[in-house]
CSV table of C-alpha atoms in Angstrom, one decimal:
chain,number,residue,atom,x,y,z
A,261,MET,CA,95.7,71.7,100.8
A,262,LYS,CA,95.1,74.4,103.4
A,263,MET,CA,94.9,77.9,101.9
A,264,LYS,CA,97.6,80.3,102.8
A,265,THR,CA,96.6,83.2,105.1
A,266,VAL,CA,97.0,86.8,103.9
A,267,ARG,CA,100.2,87.1,106.0
A,268,GLU,CA,101.8,84.0,104.5
A,269,VAL,CA,101.0,85.3,101.0
A,270,ALA,CA,102.6,88.6,102.0
A,271,LEU,CA,105.7,86.7,103.2
A,272,ASP,CA,106.0,84.9,99.9
A,273,VAL,CA,105.6,88.2,97.9
A,274,LEU,CA,108.1,90.0,100.1
A,275,LEU,CA,110.7,87.2,99.8
A,276,GLN,CA,110.5,87.3,96.0
A,277,ILE,CA,111.0,91.1,96.1
A,278,GLU,CA,114.0,90.6,98.4
A,279,LYS,CA,115.6,87.7,96.6
A,280,ASN,CA,114.8,88.3,93.0
A,281,GLN,CA,114.4,92.1,93.0
A,282,ALA,CA,110.9,91.6,91.6
A,283,TYR,CA,108.9,94.7,91.0
A,284,SER,CA,106.5,95.1,93.9
A,285,ASN,CA,103.5,96.4,91.9
A,286,LEU,CA,103.7,93.8,89.2
A,287,LEU,CA,104.2,90.9,91.6
A,288,LEU,CA,101.4,92.0,93.8
A,289,ASN,CA,99.0,92.2,90.9
A,290,GLN,CA,100.0,88.8,89.7
A,291,THR,CA,99.6,87.3,93.2
A,292,VAL,CA,96.2,88.8,93.7
A,293,GLN,CA,95.0,87.4,90.4
A,294,LYS,CA,96.3,83.9,91.2
A,295,SER,CA,95.5,83.6,94.8
A,296,ASN,CA,92.0,82.8,96.2
A,297,LEU,CA,92.2,85.5,98.8
A,298,ASP,CA,89.0,87.0,100.2
A,299,PRO,CA,88.6,90.4,98.4
A,300,ARG,CA,88.5,91.9,101.9
A,301,ASP,CA,92.0,90.7,102.5
A,302,VAL,CA,93.5,92.1,99.3
A,303,GLY,CA,93.7,95.6,100.8
A,304,LEU,CA,95.5,94.2,103.9
A,305,LEU,CA,97.9,92.3,101.7
A,306,THR,CA,98.7,95.4,99.7
A,307,GLU,CA,99.2,97.4,102.8
A,308,ILE,CA,101.5,94.9,104.4
A,309,VAL,CA,103.6,94.4,101.3
A,310,TYR,CA,104.0,98.0,100.3
A,311,GLY,CA,104.4,99.2,103.9
A,312,THR,CA,107.1,96.6,104.8
A,313,VAL,CA,109.1,97.4,101.7
A,314,GLN,CA,108.6,101.1,102.2
A,315,ARG,CA,109.7,101.0,105.9
A,316,ARG,CA,112.4,98.3,105.6
A,317,ASP,CA,115.4,100.1,107.1
A,318,THR,CA,113.3,101.7,109.9
A,319,LEU,CA,111.9,98.3,110.8
A,320,ASP,CA,115.5,96.9,110.9
A,321,PHE,CA,116.6,99.7,113.1
A,322,TYR,CA,113.8,98.9,115.6
A,323,LEU,CA,114.4,95.1,115.4
A,324,GLU,CA,118.2,95.3,115.9
A,325,PRO,CA,118.4,95.5,119.7
A,326,PHE,CA,116.0,92.5,120.0
A,327,ILE,CA,117.9,90.1,117.7
A,328,LYS,CA,120.8,88.9,119.9
A,329,LYS,CA,122.9,87.2,117.1
A,330,GLY,CA,122.2,90.0,114.6
A,331,LYS,CA,119.9,90.0,111.5
A,332,LYS,CA,122.7,88.6,109.2
A,333,LYS,CA,122.5,85.3,111.1
A,334,LEU,CA,118.8,84.9,110.4
A,335,GLU,CA,117.4,83.0,107.4
A,336,ASP,CA,115.8,85.4,104.9
A,337,TRP,CA,112.2,84.3,105.5
A,338,VAL,CA,112.6,84.8,109.3
A,339,LEU,CA,113.8,88.3,108.9
A,340,VAL,CA,111.0,89.2,106.5
A,341,LEU,CA,108.5,87.6,108.8
A,342,LEU,CA,109.7,89.7,111.7
A,343,ARG,CA,109.6,92.8,109.5
A,344,LEU,CA,106.1,92.4,108.3
A,345,SER,CA,104.9,91.5,111.8
A,346,LEU,CA,106.6,94.6,113.3
A,347,TYR,CA,105.2,96.7,110.5
A,348,GLN,CA,101.7,95.8,111.5
A,349,MET,CA,102.4,96.4,115.2
A,350,VAL,CA,103.8,99.8,114.6
A,351,TYR,CA,101.9,101.3,111.7
A,352,LEU,CA,98.5,99.5,111.5
A,353,ASP,CA,95.9,99.5,114.2
A,354,ARG,CA,93.2,97.2,112.9
A,355,VAL,CA,94.8,94.0,114.3
A,356,PRO,CA,95.6,93.5,118.0
A,357,ASP,CA,99.4,92.9,118.7
A,358,ARG,CA,98.7,89.5,120.3
A,359,ALA,CA,97.0,88.2,117.1
A,360,ILE,CA,99.9,89.4,115.0
A,361,VAL,CA,102.4,87.6,117.3
A,362,HIS,CA,100.2,84.4,117.3
A,363,GLU,CA,100.1,84.3,113.6
A,364,ALA,CA,103.8,85.0,113.2
A,365,VAL,CA,104.6,82.1,115.5
A,366,THR,CA,102.2,79.8,113.7
A,367,ILE,CA,103.9,80.6,110.3
A,368,ALA,CA,107.4,80.1,111.9
A,369,LYS,CA,106.4,76.7,113.2
A,370,ARG,CA,105.0,75.7,109.8
A,371,ARG,CA,108.1,76.9,107.8
A,372,GLY,CA,110.8,76.3,110.3
A,373,HIS,CA,111.0,74.4,113.6
A,374,GLN,CA,110.3,74.9,117.3
A,375,GLY,CA,113.5,76.9,117.9
A,376,ILE,CA,112.8,79.4,115.2
A,377,SER,CA,109.2,79.9,116.3
A,378,GLY,CA,110.4,80.4,119.9
A,379,MET,CA,112.8,83.1,118.8
A,380,VAL,CA,110.1,84.9,116.7
A,381,ASN,CA,107.8,84.7,119.7
A,382,GLY,CA,110.5,86.1,122.0
A,383,VAL,CA,111.5,89.0,119.8
A,384,LEU,CA,107.9,90.1,119.1
A,385,ARG,CA,106.8,89.8,122.8
A,386,ASN,CA,109.9,91.7,124.0
A,387,ILE,CA,109.1,94.5,121.5
A,388,ARG,CA,105.5,94.6,122.9
A,389,ARG,CA,106.8,95.0,126.5
A,390,GLN,CA,109.5,97.6,125.7
A,391,GLU,CA,109.5,101.0,124.0
A,392,LEU,CA,111.0,101.2,120.5
A,393,ARG,CA,114.4,102.9,120.4
A,394,SER,CA,114.6,106.6,119.4
A,395,PHE,CA,116.1,108.0,116.2
A,396,ASP,CA,117.9,110.5,118.5
A,397,GLU,CA,120.4,107.7,119.1
A,398,ILE,CA,121.7,108.4,115.6
A,399,LYS,CA,124.1,111.3,115.9
A,400,ASP,CA,124.8,112.0,112.2
A,401,GLU,CA,122.0,114.1,110.8
A,402,THR,CA,122.0,112.5,107.3
A,403,SER,CA,122.1,109.0,108.6
A,404,ARG,CA,119.2,109.8,111.0
A,405,LEU,CA,117.2,111.1,108.1
A,406,ALA,CA,118.0,108.0,106.1
A,407,ILE,CA,116.9,105.6,108.8
A,408,SER,CA,113.9,107.5,110.1
A,409,THR,CA,112.5,107.8,106.5
A,410,SER,CA,113.8,104.4,105.4
A,411,HIS,CA,115.8,105.6,102.4
A,412,PRO,CA,119.3,104.3,101.4
A,413,LEU,CA,122.1,106.7,102.7
A,414,TRP,CA,123.5,107.2,99.2
A,415,LEU,CA,120.2,108.5,97.9
A,416,VAL,CA,119.6,110.8,100.9
A,417,LYS,CA,123.1,112.3,100.4
A,418,ARG,CA,122.3,112.8,96.7
A,419,LEU,CA,119.0,114.5,97.4
A,420,ILE,CA,120.6,116.8,100.0
A,421,LYS,CA,123.3,117.7,97.5
A,422,GLN,CA,120.8,118.6,94.8
A,423,TYR,CA,117.9,120.1,96.8
A,424,GLY,CA,119.2,120.9,100.3
A,425,THR,CA,118.3,119.2,103.6
A,426,GLU,CA,114.9,120.7,104.1
A,427,VAL,CA,113.5,119.7,100.6
A,428,ALA,CA,115.3,116.3,100.7
A,429,GLU,CA,113.4,115.6,104.0
A,430,GLN,CA,110.1,116.6,102.4
A,431,ILE,CA,110.7,114.3,99.5
A,432,CYS,CA,111.6,111.4,101.7
A,433,LEU,CA,108.6,111.9,104.0
A,434,THR,CA,106.2,112.2,101.0
A,435,ASN,CA,107.7,109.0,99.6
A,436,LEU,CA,106.3,107.2,102.7
A,437,GLN,CA,102.7,108.2,102.0
A,438,PRO,CA,100.4,106.0,99.9
A,439,PRO,CA,99.9,107.4,96.4
A,440,GLN,CA,96.6,108.7,95.2
A,441,VAL,CA,94.7,106.9,92.5
A,442,THR,CA,93.9,109.4,89.7
A,443,VAL,CA,92.3,109.0,86.3
A,444,ARG,CA,92.5,111.0,83.1
A,445,VAL,CA,89.2,111.7,81.4
A,446,ASN,CA,89.0,110.8,77.7
A,447,GLN,CA,87.6,114.1,76.5
A,448,THR,CA,87.0,112.7,73.0
A,449,LYS,CA,84.0,110.9,74.6
A,450,VAL,CA,82.8,113.0,77.6
A,451,THR,CA,83.5,116.2,79.5
A,452,VAL,CA,85.2,116.0,82.9
A,453,ASP,CA,81.9,116.9,84.6
A,454,GLU,CA,80.1,114.1,82.7
A,455,ALA,CA,82.8,111.6,83.7
A,456,MET,CA,82.3,112.6,87.4
A,457,GLU,CA,78.6,112.0,87.2
A,458,LEU,CA,79.1,108.6,85.5
A,459,LEU,CA,81.6,107.5,88.2
A,460,GLN,CA,79.5,108.8,91.1
A,461,GLY,CA,76.5,107.0,89.5
A,462,GLU,CA,78.4,103.8,89.9
A,463,GLY,CA,79.2,104.4,93.5
A,464,VAL,CA,82.8,105.8,93.1
A,465,ASP,CA,83.7,108.8,95.4
A,466,VAL,CA,85.6,111.2,93.2
A,467,GLU,CA,86.9,114.8,93.1
A,468,ARG,CA,88.7,117.0,90.6
A,469,GLY,CA,92.5,116.8,90.3
A,470,HIS,CA,94.8,119.3,91.9
A,471,LEU,CA,97.3,119.6,89.1
A,472,SER,CA,95.8,118.7,85.7
A,473,ASP,CA,92.4,119.9,84.6
A,474,ASP,CA,91.4,116.6,83.0
A,475,ALA,CA,92.3,114.6,86.1
A,476,LEU,CA,90.0,113.1,88.7
A,477,ILE,CA,91.1,111.8,92.1
A,478,ILE,CA,89.5,108.6,93.2
A,479,LYS,CA,88.7,108.9,96.9
A,480,LYS,CA,86.8,105.6,97.3
A,481,GLY,CA,85.8,102.7,95.0
A,482,ASN,CA,87.5,100.5,92.5
A,483,VAL,CA,87.3,102.3,89.1
A,484,THR,CA,88.4,99.4,87.0
A,485,HIS,CA,85.2,97.6,87.9
A,486,THR,CA,83.0,100.3,86.5
A,487,ASN,CA,81.1,100.4,83.2
A,488,ALA,CA,82.7,103.8,82.6
A,489,PHE,CA,86.1,102.2,82.6
A,490,GLN,CA,85.1,99.4,80.3
A,491,ASN,CA,83.5,102.0,77.9
A,492,GLY,CA,86.8,103.9,77.7
A,493,ILE,CA,85.7,107.0,79.6
A,494,PHE,CA,89.0,107.3,81.4
A,495,THR,CA,92.6,105.9,81.9
A,496,ILE,CA,94.4,105.5,85.2
A,497,GLN,CA,97.4,107.9,85.1
A,498,ASP,CA,99.2,110.1,87.6
A,499,GLU,CA,98.5,113.8,87.4
A,500,SER,CA,102.0,115.0,86.9
A,501,SER,CA,102.5,112.8,83.8
A,502,MET,CA,99.3,114.2,82.3
A,503,LEU,CA,101.2,117.5,81.7
A,504,VAL,CA,103.4,115.9,79.1
A,505,ALA,CA,100.8,115.9,76.3
A,506,ARG,CA,100.1,119.6,77.0
A,507,ALA,CA,103.8,120.4,76.8
A,508,LEU,CA,103.9,119.2,73.1
A,509,GLY,CA,101.4,121.9,72.1
A,510,LEU,CA,99.6,119.6,69.6
A,511,LYS,CA,97.1,120.5,66.9
A,512,GLU,CA,94.7,118.2,65.0
A,513,GLY,CA,96.3,116.5,62.0
A,514,MET,CA,99.8,116.4,63.4
A,515,ASN,CA,102.2,113.5,62.9
A,516,VAL,CA,103.7,112.7,66.3
A,517,LEU,CA,106.4,110.2,67.5
A,518,ASP,CA,106.3,108.8,71.0
A,519,CYS,CA,109.6,107.0,71.4
A,520,CYS,CA,109.2,105.0,74.6
A,521,ALA,CA,105.5,104.5,74.7
A,522,ALA,CA,104.4,101.4,76.6
A,523,PRO,CA,101.9,100.9,78.2
A,524,GLY,CA,100.5,103.8,76.2
A,525,GLY,CA,99.2,106.2,78.7
A,526,LYS,CA,100.9,109.2,77.2
A,527,SER,CA,100.4,108.1,73.6
A,528,THR,CA,96.7,107.9,74.0
A,529,HIS,CA,96.7,111.2,75.7
A,530,LEU,CA,98.5,112.7,72.7
A,531,ALA,CA,95.7,111.3,70.5
A,532,GLU,CA,93.0,112.7,72.8
A,533,ARG,CA,94.6,116.1,72.7
A,534,MET,CA,94.4,116.0,68.9
A,535,ASN,CA,90.8,114.8,69.1
A,536,ASP,CA,91.9,111.5,67.5
A,537,ASN,CA,92.7,113.4,64.3
A,538,GLY,CA,96.3,112.9,63.3
A,539,ARG,CA,98.9,110.1,63.8
A,540,VAL,CA,100.7,109.0,66.9
A,541,VAL,CA,103.4,106.5,66.3
A,542,ALA,CA,104.0,104.7,69.6
A,543,LEU,CA,107.3,102.8,69.8
A,544,ASP,CA,108.4,100.3,72.3
A,545,LEU,CA,111.2,97.8,72.4
A,546,HIS,CA,109.1,94.8,73.2
A,547,GLU,CA,106.3,93.3,71.1
A,548,HIS,CA,104.3,92.2,74.2
A,549,LYS,CA,104.3,95.8,75.5
A,550,VAL,CA,103.1,97.1,72.1
A,551,LYS,CA,100.1,94.9,72.6
A,552,LEU,CA,99.4,96.8,75.8
A,553,ILE,CA,99.4,100.1,73.8
A,554,ASP,CA,97.0,98.5,71.2
A,555,GLN,CA,94.7,97.2,74.0
A,556,LEU,CA,94.5,100.6,75.6
A,557,SER,CA,93.9,102.4,72.3
A,558,ASN,CA,91.1,100.0,71.5
A,559,ARG,CA,89.4,100.4,74.9
A,560,LEU,CA,89.5,104.2,74.5
A,561,ASP,CA,88.3,104.0,70.9
A,562,LEU,CA,91.3,105.9,69.6
A,563,LYS,CA,92.2,105.2,65.9
A,564,SER,CA,95.2,107.5,65.5
A,565,VAL,CA,97.6,105.6,67.7
A,566,GLN,CA,99.9,103.1,65.9
A,567,GLY,CA,101.8,100.8,68.2
A,568,MET,CA,105.1,99.6,66.7
A,569,ALA,CA,107.9,97.3,68.2
A,570,MET,CA,111.1,99.1,67.6
A,571,ASP,CA,114.2,100.3,69.5
A,572,ALA,CA,113.9,104.1,69.4
A,573,ARG,CA,117.7,104.3,68.9
A,574,LEU,CA,117.1,102.7,65.4
A,575,ALA,CA,114.1,104.9,64.5
A,576,SER,CA,116.2,107.1,62.0
A,577,SER,CA,116.7,104.0,59.8
A,578,HIS,CA,113.0,103.4,59.6
A,579,PHE,CA,111.4,106.9,59.2
A,580,GLU,CA,112.3,109.6,56.8
A,581,ASN,CA,114.2,112.7,58.0
A,582,GLU,CA,112.0,115.5,59.2
A,583,SER,CA,108.8,113.4,59.0
A,584,PHE,CA,107.4,114.3,62.5
A,585,ASP,CA,105.8,117.5,63.6
A,586,ALA,CA,106.5,116.7,67.3
A,587,ILE,CA,108.5,114.1,69.2
A,588,LEU,CA,108.1,112.9,72.8
A,589,VAL,CA,111.0,111.2,74.5
A,590,ASP,CA,109.6,109.9,77.7
A,591,ALA,CA,113.0,108.4,78.5
A,592,PRO,CA,113.8,105.3,80.5
A,593,CYS,CA,115.1,106.5,83.8
A,594,SER,CA,115.9,105.6,87.4
A,595,GLY,CA,112.3,106.2,88.5
A,596,LEU,CA,113.3,108.1,91.6
A,597,GLY,CA,110.1,110.2,91.3
A,598,VAL,CA,107.8,107.3,91.8
A,599,ILE,CA,109.2,105.6,94.9
A,600,ARG,CA,106.0,105.7,96.9
A,601,ARG,CA,104.2,103.9,94.0
A,602,LYS,CA,107.1,101.4,93.5
A,603,PRO,CA,109.0,101.4,96.9
A,604,ASP,CA,111.4,98.6,95.8
A,605,ILE,CA,113.1,101.2,93.5
A,606,LYS,CA,114.9,102.8,96.4
A,607,TRP,CA,116.5,99.4,97.4
A,608,THR,CA,117.4,98.2,93.9
A,609,LYS,CA,118.8,101.3,92.2
A,610,ASN,CA,122.1,102.8,92.9
A,611,ALA,CA,124.4,105.6,91.5
A,612,LYS,CA,125.9,103.3,88.9
A,613,ASP,CA,122.5,102.4,87.5
A,614,ILE,CA,121.9,106.2,87.0
A,615,GLU,CA,125.1,106.5,85.1
A,616,ALA,CA,124.3,103.5,82.9
A,617,ILE,CA,120.8,104.8,82.0
A,618,GLN,CA,122.2,108.2,81.1
A,619,LYS,CA,124.0,106.5,78.1
A,620,ILE,CA,120.7,105.2,76.8
A,621,GLN,CA,119.0,108.6,77.3
A,622,LYS,CA,121.7,110.2,75.2
A,623,GLU,CA,121.5,107.6,72.5
A,624,ILE,CA,117.7,108.0,72.2
A,625,LEU,CA,117.8,111.8,72.0
A,626,THR,CA,120.6,111.6,69.4
A,627,ALA,CA,118.7,109.1,67.3
A,628,VAL,CA,115.5,111.2,67.0
A,629,VAL,CA,117.0,114.5,66.1
A,630,PRO,CA,116.9,114.0,62.3
A,631,LEU,CA,113.3,112.9,62.4
A,632,LEU,CA,111.9,116.2,63.7
A,633,LYS,CA,110.8,118.9,61.2
A,634,GLN,CA,112.3,122.3,61.4
A,635,GLY,CA,110.3,124.4,63.8
A,636,GLY,CA,109.0,121.2,65.5
A,637,ARG,CA,108.9,120.6,69.2
A,638,LEU,CA,110.9,118.0,71.1
A,639,VAL,CA,109.7,117.2,74.6
A,640,TYR,CA,111.9,115.2,77.0
A,641,SER,CA,110.4,113.9,80.2
A,642,THR,CA,111.2,111.4,83.0
A,643,CYS,CA,109.7,110.2,86.2
A,644,THR,CA,112.9,110.8,88.1
A,645,ILE,CA,113.9,113.9,90.1
A,646,ASP,CA,117.6,113.3,89.7
A,647,ASN,CA,119.4,116.3,88.2
A,648,SER,CA,121.9,114.2,86.2
A,649,GLU,CA,119.1,112.6,84.3
A,650,ASN,CA,117.2,115.8,83.8
A,651,GLU,CA,118.8,119.3,83.8
A,652,GLU,CA,122.3,117.9,83.1
A,653,MET,CA,121.0,115.7,80.3
A,654,ILE,CA,119.3,118.6,78.6
A,655,GLN,CA,122.4,120.8,79.0
A,656,TRP,CA,124.4,118.0,77.3
A,657,PHE,CA,121.8,117.8,74.5
A,658,LEU,CA,121.9,121.6,73.8
A,659,ASP,CA,125.7,121.5,73.9
A,660,HIS,CA,125.7,118.8,71.2
A,661,PHE,CA,122.7,119.9,69.0
A,662,ASN,CA,122.9,123.7,68.6
A,663,GLU,CA,119.9,123.7,66.2
A,664,PHE,CA,117.7,123.2,69.3
A,665,THR,CA,116.7,126.0,71.7
A,666,MET,CA,114.6,125.9,74.9
A,667,ASP,CA,110.9,126.6,74.4
A,668,PRO,CA,109.8,129.5,76.7
A,669,SER,CA,106.2,129.0,75.7
A,670,LEU,CA,105.9,125.8,77.8
A,671,ASN,CA,104.5,127.8,80.7
A,672,ASP,CA,101.6,129.1,78.6
A,673,ARG,CA,100.4,125.5,77.9
A,674,LEU,CA,100.4,124.4,81.6
A,675,PRO,CA,97.7,125.3,84.2
A,676,ASP,CA,98.5,128.6,85.9
A,677,HIS,CA,98.8,127.2,89.4
A,678,VAL,CA,101.7,124.8,88.3
A,679,SER,CA,104.1,127.7,87.9
A,680,ILE,CA,103.0,129.3,91.1
A,681,ASN,CA,103.8,126.2,93.1
A,682,VAL,CA,106.8,124.9,91.1
A,683,GLU,CA,110.1,126.5,90.3
A,684,MET,CA,110.2,126.7,86.5
A,685,ASN,CA,113.1,127.4,84.3
A,686,GLU,CA,112.8,128.6,80.8
A,687,GLY,CA,111.2,125.6,79.0
A,688,SER,CA,111.4,123.1,81.8
A,689,LEU,CA,110.0,122.2,85.2
A,690,THR,CA,110.6,119.7,87.9
A,691,ILE,CA,107.6,118.6,90.0
A,692,LEU,CA,108.7,117.1,93.3
A,693,PRO,CA,106.4,114.6,95.1
A,694,HIS,CA,105.5,117.0,97.9
A,695,HIS,CA,104.4,119.8,95.6
A,696,PHE,CA,101.1,118.3,94.6
A,697,GLN,CA,101.2,114.9,96.3
A,698,THR,CA,101.8,113.4,92.8
A,699,ASP,CA,104.7,111.5,91.2
A,700,GLY,CA,107.9,113.4,90.9
A,701,PHE,CA,108.3,114.4,87.2
A,702,PHE,CA,110.6,116.4,84.9
A,703,ILE,CA,109.4,118.0,81.6
A,704,THR,CA,111.5,120.0,79.1
A,705,SER,CA,110.3,121.4,75.8
A,706,MET,CA,112.7,122.4,73.0
A,707,ILE,CA,112.3,123.8,69.5
A,708,LYS,CA,114.3,122.8,66.4
A,709,ARG,CA,115.3,125.9,64.6
């Protein structure tokens, strides 16, 4: 059987994302592992898939005048084929337009019939001959921002309401940029300088992080193929989420609960911050995800992490009251801070999803209250930038559990330049994607009196 080309593979992946709401990052990883694509094509596949999902509504805006019967009359695969072809024509410059059109027509012939391939050929050739329409045609300012940055209108309205138009635009524009690859140095093994030398010795171009002092930014090279990775010198993790472990203010020997731990990035960081001297109980709902925590702990040679399959909402029936010195609730959330890493999120989530997940966030917070020692620290974090899951959730918690108070010492445990660039409230901060070119993240620290 003839092998599929990189664009046919991209079409299959995009159709699964469209039809089954599959997670783009997981599906792409699975596809790369199963396919026999030339390693040189993996980068192009990734770029086409992420870019097409990321720019979906902008691409449809451009396509609209060229599809006479309207996109709703098209079969799903034809619309996706047009989108991914147009994405390459508009946003990539490594492949000539005529080659993109030729391959799109070839795929259309193979999947459809002569009529469909003729239509695909006509649409793409007409686009080559004419200028793309201007966003100035859209008179409403909010709709124009939504289409030009390819975000759903409900989300843009919500961001404007919470942050104002200017900041909302910065967030949306940053969401279109590819995310940086960053790693966290395992300082139980080496210093940050030593880790840099090891990676550079294996041909990886690397520089220090901008936000967290144990972070390295990978400029060039595949870090997962290095001996340093196999030897547990570092973990792939976004810089903003590396601040969570600092927020807990840990000391060696502490007993710590991480309520929603898989795949274990923060649990292992907690262990590293205690120099692997203490106990980190890392809960996750699913057994197969607990295995990921165990695998990561083993690779990093950390003995103090104990993965456990358990619904955090039931934790009080398993552990004794006041048995933990510190608790981390890295809560399930809408993920609106990681859109550029998982672009399908903006198309699959809606306002009702946010309301539904708030209920779970409240249940988890309520369940862990009895488990924390008096004087202990509770850190609540999310990878969303939505106020209702963050500031409003914390206000709800403080209203219902008056034995907790905000922890003003949080600032002292974070790098100085964080508070310079980010607006911090007493005991909490929200990092927006454009602040440091990282994931959007929310962290709050509270003390139990």
